Coordinates of N, CA and C in Angstrom, one line a residue:
X166 N -29.1 -57.1 75.1 CA -28.5 -57.3 73.8 C -27.0 -57.7 73.9
X167 N -26.6 -58.6 73.1 CA -25.2 -59.0 73.1 C -24.4 -58.0 72.3
X168 N -23.1 -57.8 72.8 CA -22.2 -57.0 72.0 C -21.7 -57.6 70.8
X169 N -21.4 -56.8 69.8 CA -20.8 -57.3 68.5 C -19.5 -56.5 68.3
X170 N -18.7 -57.1 67.5 CA -17.4 -56.5 67.2 C -17.5 -55.0 66.7
X171 N -16.5 -54.3 67.2 CA -16.4 -52.9 66.8 C -15.1 -52.6 66.1
X172 N -14.3 -51.7 66.6 CA -13.1 -51.3 65.9 C -11.9 -51.3 66.9
X173 N -10.7 -51.6 66.3 CA -9.5 -51.3 67.0 C -9.3 -49.9 67.2
X174 N -8.9 -49.4 68.4 CA -8.7 -48.0 68.7 C -7.3 -47.6 68.5
X175 N -6.6 -47.8 69.6 CA -5.1 -47.5 69.6 C -4.4 -48.2 70.7
X176 N -3.1 -48.2 70.6 CA -2.3 -48.7 71.7 C -1.9 -47.5 72.5
X177 N -2.2 -47.4 73.8 CA -1.9 -46.3 74.7 C -0.6 -46.7 75.5
X178 N 0.6 -46.2 75.1 CA 1.8 -46.6 75.8 C 1.8 -46.1 77.2
X179 N 1.3 -45.0 77.5 CA 1.3 -44.4 78.9 C 0.5 -45.3 79.8
X180 N -0.6 -45.8 79.4 CA -1.5 -46.6 80.2 C -1.3 -48.1 80.0
X181 N -0.5 -48.5 79.0 CA -0.2 -49.9 78.7 C -1.4 -50.7 78.5
X182 N -2.3 -50.1 77.6 CA -3.6 -50.8 77.2 C -3.8 -50.6 75.7
X183 N -4.6 -51.5 75.2 CA -5.1 -51.3 73.8 C -6.6 -51.0 74.0
X184 N -6.9 -49.9 73.3 CA -8.3 -49.4 73.3 C -9.0 -50.0 72.1
X185 N -10.2 -50.3 72.3 CA -11.1 -50.8 71.2 C -12.6 -50.5 71.5
X186 N -13.4 -50.7 70.5 CA -14.9 -50.5 70.8 C -15.6 -51.8 70.4
X187 N -16.7 -51.9 71.0 CA -17.7 -53.0 70.6 C -19.0 -52.3 70.4
X188 N -19.9 -52.9 69.8 CA -21.2 -52.3 69.5 C -22.3 -52.9 70.4
X189 N -23.2 -52.1 71.0 CA -24.4 -52.5 71.6 C -25.5 -51.9 70.8
X190 N -26.0 -52.6 69.9 CA -26.9 -52.1 68.9 C -26.2 -51.1 68.0
X191 N -26.6 -49.9 68.1 CA -25.9 -48.9 67.3 C -24.8 -48.1 68.1
X192 N -24.9 -48.3 69.4 CA -24.0 -47.5 70.3 C -22.7 -48.2 70.5
X193 N -21.6 -47.3 70.5 CA -20.2 -47.8 70.8 C -20.1 -48.0 72.3
X194 N -19.4 -49.1 72.7 CA -19.0 -49.4 74.0 C -17.5 -49.3 74.0
X195 N -17.0 -48.4 74.9 CA -15.6 -48.2 75.0 C -15.0 -49.4 75.8
X196 N -13.9 -50.0 75.3 CA -13.2 -51.1 75.9 C -11.7 -50.9 75.9
X197 N -11.1 -51.6 76.8 CA -9.6 -51.6 76.8 C -9.1 -52.9 77.4
X198 N -8.0 -53.4 77.0 CA -7.3 -54.6 77.5 C -5.9 -54.2 77.8
X199 N -5.4 -54.7 79.0 CA -4.1 -54.4 79.4 C -3.1 -55.2 78.4
X200 N -1.9 -54.6 78.2 CA -0.9 -55.3 77.4 C -0.5 -56.6 78.1
X201 N -0.4 -56.5 79.4 CA -0.1 -57.7 80.2 C -1.1 -58.9 79.9
X202 N -2.3 -58.5 79.9 CA -3.3 -59.6 79.6 C -3.1 -60.2 78.2
X203 N -2.8 -59.3 77.2 CA -2.6 -59.8 75.8 C -1.3 -60.7 75.8
X204 N -0.3 -60.2 76.5 CA 0.9 -61.0 76.4 C 0.7 -62.4 77.1
X205 N -0.1 -62.4 78.2 CA -0.3 -63.7 78.9 C -1.2 -64.6 78.0
X206 N -2.2 -64.0 77.4 CA -3.0 -64.8 76.5 C -2.2 -65.5 75.3
X207 N -1.2 -64.8 74.9 CA -0.5 -65.2 73.7 C 0.8 -66.0 74.2
X208 N 1.1 -66.0 75.5 CA 2.3 -66.7 75.9 C 3.6 -66.0 75.5
X209 N 3.5 -64.7 75.4 CA 4.7 -63.9 75.0 C 5.0 -62.9 76.2
X210 N 6.1 -62.2 76.0 CA 6.3 -61.1 76.9 C 6.9 -59.9 76.2
X211 N 6.5 -58.8 76.6 CA 7.0 -57.5 76.1 C 7.0 -57.4 74.5
X212 N 5.7 -57.6 74.1 CA 5.5 -57.4 72.6 C 5.8 -56.0 72.2
X213 N 6.6 -55.7 71.2 CA 7.0 -54.4 70.8 C 5.7 -53.5 70.5
X214 N 5.8 -52.2 70.8 CA 4.6 -51.4 70.6 C 4.1 -51.4 69.1
X215 N 5.0 -51.5 68.2 CA 4.5 -51.5 66.8 C 3.8 -52.7 66.4
X216 N 3.8 -53.8 67.3 CA 3.1 -55.0 67.0 C 1.8 -55.2 67.8
X217 N 1.4 -54.2 68.6 CA 0.3 -54.4 69.4 C -1.0 -54.5 68.7
X218 N -1.2 -53.8 67.6 CA -2.4 -53.9 66.8 C -2.5 -55.4 66.2
X219 N -1.4 -55.9 65.6 CA -1.4 -57.2 65.1 C -1.7 -58.2 66.2
X220 N -1.2 -58.0 67.4 CA -1.4 -58.9 68.5 C -2.9 -58.9 68.8
X221 N -3.5 -57.7 69.0 CA -4.9 -57.6 69.3 C -5.7 -58.4 68.2
X222 N -5.4 -58.2 66.9 CA -6.2 -58.8 65.9 C -6.1 -60.4 66.0
X223 N -4.9 -60.9 66.4 CA -4.8 -62.3 66.5 C -5.6 -62.9 67.7
X224 N -5.7 -62.1 68.7 CA -6.5 -62.5 69.9 C -7.9 -62.0 70.0
X225 N -8.3 -61.3 68.9 CA -9.6 -60.6 68.9 C -10.8 -61.4 69.4
X226 N -10.9 -62.6 68.9 CA -12.1 -63.4 69.3 C -12.2 -63.7 70.7
X227 N -11.1 -64.0 71.3 CA -11.0 -64.3 72.8 C -11.3 -63.0 73.6
X228 N -10.6 -61.9 73.2 CA -10.8 -60.6 73.8 C -12.2 -60.2 73.8
X229 N -12.8 -60.2 72.6 CA -14.2 -59.7 72.5 C -15.2 -60.6 73.2
X230 N -15.0 -61.9 73.2 CA -15.9 -62.8 73.9 C -15.8 -62.4 75.4
X231 N -14.7 -62.1 76.0 CA -14.6 -61.8 77.4 C -15.2 -60.5 77.7
X232 N -15.0 -59.5 76.7 CA -15.5 -58.2 76.9 C -17.1 -58.3 76.9
X233 N -17.6 -59.1 76.0 CA -19.1 -59.2 75.9 C -19.6 -59.8 77.2
X234 N -18.9 -60.8 77.8 CA -19.4 -61.4 79.1 C -19.3 -60.4 80.2
X235 N -18.3 -59.6 80.3 CA -18.2 -58.6 81.3 C -19.4 -57.6 81.2
X236 N -19.6 -57.2 79.9 CA -20.7 -56.3 79.6 C -22.1 -56.9 80.0
X237 N -22.3 -58.1 79.7 CA -23.6 -58.7 80.1 C -23.7 -58.9 81.6
X238 N -22.6 -59.0 82.2 CA -22.6 -59.1 83.7 C -22.6 -57.8 84.4
X239 N -22.6 -56.7 83.6 CA -22.7 -55.3 84.0 C -21.4 -55.0 84.9
X240 N -20.2 -55.5 84.5 CA -19.0 -55.2 85.1 C -18.3 -54.1 84.4
X241 N -18.9 -52.9 84.5 CA -18.4 -51.7 83.8 C -17.6 -50.8 84.7
X242 N -16.6 -50.1 84.2 CA -15.8 -49.2 84.9 C -15.6 -47.9 84.2
X243 N -15.2 -46.9 84.9 CA -14.8 -45.6 84.2 C -15.9 -44.7 83.9
X244 N -15.6 -43.5 83.3 CA -16.5 -42.5 82.9 C -16.1 -42.0 81.5
X245 N -16.8 -42.3 80.4 CA -18.1 -43.1 80.4 C -17.9 -44.6 80.8
X246 N -18.9 -45.3 81.2 CA -18.7 -46.7 81.6 C -18.3 -47.5 80.4
X247 N -17.4 -48.4 80.7 CA -16.9 -49.2 79.6 C -16.3 -50.5 80.2
X248 N -15.7 -51.4 79.4 CA -15.2 -52.7 79.8 C -13.7 -52.6 79.8
X249 N -13.1 -52.9 80.9 CA -11.6 -53.0 81.1 C -11.3 -54.4 81.3
X250 N -10.4 -54.9 80.5 CA -9.9 -56.4 80.7 C -8.5 -56.4 81.2
X251 N -8.3 -57.2 82.2 CA -7.0 -57.4 82.8 C -6.6 -58.9 82.8
X252 N -5.4 -59.3 83.0 CA -5.0 -60.7 83.0 C -5.9 -61.5 83.8
X253 N -6.3 -61.1 85.0 CA -7.2 -61.8 85.9 C -8.5 -62.3 85.3
X254 N -9.0 -61.5 84.3 CA -10.2 -61.8 83.6 C -10.1 -63.0 82.7
X255 N -8.9 -63.5 82.4 CA -8.7 -64.6 81.5 C -8.2 -65.9 82.3
X256 N -8.2 -65.8 83.6 CA -7.8 -67.0 84.4 C -8.9 -68.0 84.4
X257 N -8.6 -69.3 84.3 CA -9.6 -70.3 84.3 C -10.3 -70.3 85.7
X258 N -11.6 -70.6 85.7 CA -12.4 -70.6 86.9 C -11.9 -71.8 87.8
X259 N -11.9 -71.6 89.1 CA -11.5 -72.5 90.1 C -12.7 -73.4 90.5

């Protein structure tokens, strides 16, 4: 089953990630994207913490598409297993 959009979670300053969820049928899939990845996607640097949610929302389609791909490829990490996106996940294929 393909993932569908879930909810914005929070910006975790200590881990420098934005947490969000996606849905696998009725189940939540825990996801995170590094702030470095978001800044690279947007072509910016050091987005202020108060603007991380807006940045995520602007990039949401691209972020969720990549998270869904990693989920379908069973590239899960952590406990509970979830999707973690880094800048390398958005590099064009060679």
